[in-house]
Short mmCIF file of C-alpha atoms in Angstrom, two decimals:
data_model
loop_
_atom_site.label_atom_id
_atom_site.label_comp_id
_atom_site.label_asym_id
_atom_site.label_seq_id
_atom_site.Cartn_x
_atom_site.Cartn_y
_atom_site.Cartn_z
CA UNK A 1 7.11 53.82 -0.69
CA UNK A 2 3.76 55.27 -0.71
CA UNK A 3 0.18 54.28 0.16
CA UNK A 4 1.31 51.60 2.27
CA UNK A 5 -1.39 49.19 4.11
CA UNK A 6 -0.57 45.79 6.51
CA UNK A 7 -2.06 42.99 7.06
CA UNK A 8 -3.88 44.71 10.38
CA UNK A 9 -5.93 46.76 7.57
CA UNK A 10 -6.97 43.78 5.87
CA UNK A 11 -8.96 41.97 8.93
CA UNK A 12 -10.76 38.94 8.58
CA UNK A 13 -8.76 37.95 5.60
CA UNK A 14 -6.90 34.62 5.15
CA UNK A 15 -3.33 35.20 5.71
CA UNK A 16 -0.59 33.12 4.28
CA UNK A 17 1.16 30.14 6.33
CA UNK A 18 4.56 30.84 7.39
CA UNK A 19 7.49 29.51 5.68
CA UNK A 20 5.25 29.65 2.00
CA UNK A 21 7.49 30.75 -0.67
CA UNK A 22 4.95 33.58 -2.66
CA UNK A 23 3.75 33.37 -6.46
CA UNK A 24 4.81 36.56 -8.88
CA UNK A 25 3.08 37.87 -11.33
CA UNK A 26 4.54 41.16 -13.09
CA UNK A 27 1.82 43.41 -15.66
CA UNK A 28 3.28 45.84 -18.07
CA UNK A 29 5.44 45.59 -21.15
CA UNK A 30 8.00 47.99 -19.55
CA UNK A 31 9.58 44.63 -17.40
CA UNK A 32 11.14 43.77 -20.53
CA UNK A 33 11.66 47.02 -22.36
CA UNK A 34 12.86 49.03 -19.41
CA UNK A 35 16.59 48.28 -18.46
CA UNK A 36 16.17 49.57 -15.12
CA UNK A 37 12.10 48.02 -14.15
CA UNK A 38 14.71 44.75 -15.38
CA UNK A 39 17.15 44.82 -12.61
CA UNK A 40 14.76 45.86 -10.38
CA UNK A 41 12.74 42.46 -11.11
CA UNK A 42 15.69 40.95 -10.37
CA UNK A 43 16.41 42.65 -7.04
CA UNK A 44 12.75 41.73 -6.00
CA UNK A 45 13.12 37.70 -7.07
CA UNK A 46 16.10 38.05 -4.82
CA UNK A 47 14.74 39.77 -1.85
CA UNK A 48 11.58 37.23 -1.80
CA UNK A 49 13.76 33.93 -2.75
CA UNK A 50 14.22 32.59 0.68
CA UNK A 51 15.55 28.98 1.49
CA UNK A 52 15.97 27.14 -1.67
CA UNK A 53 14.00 23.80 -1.89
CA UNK A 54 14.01 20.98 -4.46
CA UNK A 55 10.40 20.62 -4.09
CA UNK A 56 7.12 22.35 -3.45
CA UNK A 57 3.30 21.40 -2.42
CA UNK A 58 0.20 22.85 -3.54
CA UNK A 59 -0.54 23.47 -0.28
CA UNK A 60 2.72 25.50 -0.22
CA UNK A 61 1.47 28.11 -2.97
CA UNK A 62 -1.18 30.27 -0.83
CA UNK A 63 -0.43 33.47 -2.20
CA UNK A 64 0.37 35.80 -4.85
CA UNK A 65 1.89 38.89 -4.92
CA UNK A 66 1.04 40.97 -8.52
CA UNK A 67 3.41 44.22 -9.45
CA UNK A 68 2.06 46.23 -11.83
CA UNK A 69 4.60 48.63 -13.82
CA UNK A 70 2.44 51.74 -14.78
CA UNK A 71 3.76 54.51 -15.75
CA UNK A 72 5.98 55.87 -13.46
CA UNK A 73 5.25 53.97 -10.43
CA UNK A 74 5.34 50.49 -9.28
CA UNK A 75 2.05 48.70 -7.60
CA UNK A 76 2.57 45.89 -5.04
CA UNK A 77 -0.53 43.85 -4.75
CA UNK A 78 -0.54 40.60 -2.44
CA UNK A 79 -3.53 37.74 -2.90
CA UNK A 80 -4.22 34.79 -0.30
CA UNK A 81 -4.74 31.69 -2.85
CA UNK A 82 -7.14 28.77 -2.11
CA UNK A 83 -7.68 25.92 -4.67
CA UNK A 84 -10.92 24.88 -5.38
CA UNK A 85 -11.69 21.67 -7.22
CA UNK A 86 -11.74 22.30 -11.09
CA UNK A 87 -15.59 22.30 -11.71
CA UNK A 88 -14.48 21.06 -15.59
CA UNK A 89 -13.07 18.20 -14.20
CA UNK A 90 -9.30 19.03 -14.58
CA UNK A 91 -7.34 17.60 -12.20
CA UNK A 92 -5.72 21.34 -11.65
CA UNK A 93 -7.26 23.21 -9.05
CA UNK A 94 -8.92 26.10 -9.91
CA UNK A 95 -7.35 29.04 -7.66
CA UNK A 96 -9.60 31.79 -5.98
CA UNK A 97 -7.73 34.69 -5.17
CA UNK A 98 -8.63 37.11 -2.13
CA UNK A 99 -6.76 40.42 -0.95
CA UNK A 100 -4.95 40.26 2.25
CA UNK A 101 -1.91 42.38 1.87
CA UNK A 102 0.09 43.59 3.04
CA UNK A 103 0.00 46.31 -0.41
CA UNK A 104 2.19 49.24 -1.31
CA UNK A 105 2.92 51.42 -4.11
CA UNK A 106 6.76 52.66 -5.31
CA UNK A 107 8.28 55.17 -6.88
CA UNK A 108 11.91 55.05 -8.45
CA UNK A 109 13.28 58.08 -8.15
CA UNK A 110 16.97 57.67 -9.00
CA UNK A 111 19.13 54.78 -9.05
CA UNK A 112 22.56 53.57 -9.10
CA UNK A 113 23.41 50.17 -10.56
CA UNK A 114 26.81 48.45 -11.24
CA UNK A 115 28.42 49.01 -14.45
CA UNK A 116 27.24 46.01 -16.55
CA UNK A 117 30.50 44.08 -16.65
CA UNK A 118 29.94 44.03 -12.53
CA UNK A 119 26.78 43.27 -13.34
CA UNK A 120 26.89 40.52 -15.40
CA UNK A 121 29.75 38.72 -13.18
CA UNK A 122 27.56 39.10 -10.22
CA UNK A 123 24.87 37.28 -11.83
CA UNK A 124 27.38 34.18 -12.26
CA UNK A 125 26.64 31.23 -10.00
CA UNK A 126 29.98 29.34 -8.21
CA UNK A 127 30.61 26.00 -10.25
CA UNK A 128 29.71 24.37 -6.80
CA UNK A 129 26.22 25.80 -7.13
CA UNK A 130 25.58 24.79 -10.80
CA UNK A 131 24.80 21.08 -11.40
CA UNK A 132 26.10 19.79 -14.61
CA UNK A 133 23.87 17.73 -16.81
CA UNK A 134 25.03 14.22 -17.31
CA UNK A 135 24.49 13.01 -20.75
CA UNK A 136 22.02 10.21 -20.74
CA UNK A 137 21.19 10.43 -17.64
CA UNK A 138 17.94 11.09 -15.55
CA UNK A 139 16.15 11.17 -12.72
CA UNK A 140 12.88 9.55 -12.24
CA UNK A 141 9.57 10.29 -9.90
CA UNK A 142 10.75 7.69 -7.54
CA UNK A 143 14.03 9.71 -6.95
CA UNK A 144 16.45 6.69 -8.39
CA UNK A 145 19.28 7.39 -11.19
CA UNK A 146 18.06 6.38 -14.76
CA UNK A 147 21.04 5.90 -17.13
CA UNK A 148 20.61 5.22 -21.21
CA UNK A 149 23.67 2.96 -22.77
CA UNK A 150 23.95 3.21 -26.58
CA UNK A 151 26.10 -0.02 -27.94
CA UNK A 152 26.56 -0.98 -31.53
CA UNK A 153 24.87 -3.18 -33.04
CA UNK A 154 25.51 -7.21 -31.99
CA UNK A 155 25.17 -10.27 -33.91
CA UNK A 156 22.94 -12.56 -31.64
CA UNK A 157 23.31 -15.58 -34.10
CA UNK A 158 27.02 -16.33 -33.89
CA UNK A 159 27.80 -15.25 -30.56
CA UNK A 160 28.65 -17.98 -28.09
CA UNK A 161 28.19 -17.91 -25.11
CA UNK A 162 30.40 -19.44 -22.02
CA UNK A 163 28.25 -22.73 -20.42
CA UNK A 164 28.28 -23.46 -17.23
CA UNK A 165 28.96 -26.56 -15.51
CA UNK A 166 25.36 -27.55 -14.86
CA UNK A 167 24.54 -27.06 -18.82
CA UNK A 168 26.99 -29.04 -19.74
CA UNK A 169 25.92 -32.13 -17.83
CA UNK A 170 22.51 -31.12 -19.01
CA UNK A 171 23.60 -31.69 -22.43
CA UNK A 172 25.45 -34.63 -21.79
CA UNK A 173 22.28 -36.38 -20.13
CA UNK A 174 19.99 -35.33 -23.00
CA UNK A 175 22.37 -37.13 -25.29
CA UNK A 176 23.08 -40.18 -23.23
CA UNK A 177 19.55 -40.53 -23.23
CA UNK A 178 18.88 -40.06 -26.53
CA UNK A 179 21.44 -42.91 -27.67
CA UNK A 180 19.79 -45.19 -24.95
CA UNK A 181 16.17 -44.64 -26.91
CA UNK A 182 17.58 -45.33 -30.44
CA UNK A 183 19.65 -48.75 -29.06
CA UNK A 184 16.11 -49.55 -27.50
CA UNK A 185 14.28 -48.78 -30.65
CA UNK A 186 16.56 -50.79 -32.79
CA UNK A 187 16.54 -53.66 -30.60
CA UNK A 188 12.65 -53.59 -30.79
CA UNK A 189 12.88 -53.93 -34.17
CA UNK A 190 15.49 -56.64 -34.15
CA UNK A 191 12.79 -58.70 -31.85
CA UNK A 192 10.41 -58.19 -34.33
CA UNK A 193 11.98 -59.08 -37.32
CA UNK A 194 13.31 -62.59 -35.34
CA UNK A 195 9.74 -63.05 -34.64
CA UNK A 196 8.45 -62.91 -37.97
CA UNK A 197 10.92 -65.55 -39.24
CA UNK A 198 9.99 -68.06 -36.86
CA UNK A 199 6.74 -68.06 -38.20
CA UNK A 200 7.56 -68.43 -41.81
CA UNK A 201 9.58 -71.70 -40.71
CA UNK A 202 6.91 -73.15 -38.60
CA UNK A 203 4.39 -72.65 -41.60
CA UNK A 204 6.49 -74.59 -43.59
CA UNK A 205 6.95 -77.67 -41.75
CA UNK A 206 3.30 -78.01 -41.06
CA UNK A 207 3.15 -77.92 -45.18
CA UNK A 208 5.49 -80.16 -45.53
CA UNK A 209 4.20 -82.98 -42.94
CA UNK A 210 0.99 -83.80 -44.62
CA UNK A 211 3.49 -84.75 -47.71
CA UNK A 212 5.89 -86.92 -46.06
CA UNK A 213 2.77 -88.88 -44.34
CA UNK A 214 1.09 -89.20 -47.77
CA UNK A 215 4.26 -91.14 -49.09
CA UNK A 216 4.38 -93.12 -46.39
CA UNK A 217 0.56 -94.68 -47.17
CA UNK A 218 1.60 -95.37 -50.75
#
């Protein structure tokens, strides 16, 4: 470790809140080319992991720490973050970044890593730690279990389905009173048609009654 400076030689700059998990950002192409700037990445996630958590805040992300792989030395840079409202309108904060340390530089010198069978096993998680993914099955915002059933498809039309007791009697009452309005509507007409042959009758004894009195004068 070389060129190392706390937070004391930083003064008057924000410092981070404790308990704030930190942001990483690694520079250089040698992170990914570099089988031994690899593991180290990985030993530094691990060292800086902390407590797992299922979520985070914004207000939780205050700073940054940047490593740089140049050359033959590693530069550890740490930033206090504070978002700013978006002045495009985003509804991402915009995030101003100011030095507060603490900073350091590193040279690796020599190393000694597992053989990578060890390695690879120790980078296995315990089948208690792993979550396996149920198969339409999901989570939403609200925290509640979402489930998708696929069924084949039903034919609507000819299914019947089992009435209950109060349909039933609903039927039966829309039928009884159906039948009641056709006996009332034929006996309407049956009324009618007896009226209308009265009349005809009466018409025709008033016809006739003039005759029979005419005879009678003669």
């Amino acid at each position: 470790v070389e060129n190392y400076k706390s937070l004391n030689h930083f003064k008057g700059a924000p410092k981070k809140r404790v308990g704030s998990k930190p942001m990483f950002l690694f520079v250089g192409d040698k992170w990914t080319k570099d089988e031994t700037l690899k593991k180290f990445q990985n030993l530094i996630l691990d060292w800086f992991r902390g407590d797992p958590v299922d979520a985070l805040s914004l207000k939780g992300l205050d700073h940054v720490i940047q490593v740089t792989a140049l050359e033959e030395k590693v530069y550890f840079r740490t930033y206090y973050v504070k978002l700013k409202k978006n002045p495009s309108g985003d509804k991402s904060p915009l995030p101003l970044l100011t030095r507060s340390g603490p900073d350091w530089d590193m040279t690796i010198r020599r190393t000694h890593f597992a053989s990578p069978d060890m390695w690879k096993s120790s980078l296995k998680l315990p089948k208690s730690l792993t979550k396996k993914k149920t198969k339409n099955q999901k989570t939403n915002a609200m925290g509640e279990t979402v489930g998708r059933i696929h069924l084949e498809r039903q034919d609507i039309d000819s299914a019947t389905g089992r009435k209950t007791k109060a349909i039933r009697v609903a039927e039966a009452n829309e039928k009884r009173e159906e039948r009641e309005a056709i006996e009332e509507e034929q006996k309407r007409e049956m009324e009618s048609e007896g009226n209308m042959d009265y009349s005809d009758d009466s018409d025709e004894d008033e016809d006739e009654a003039p005759r029979k009195s005419k005879r009678r004068k003669k």
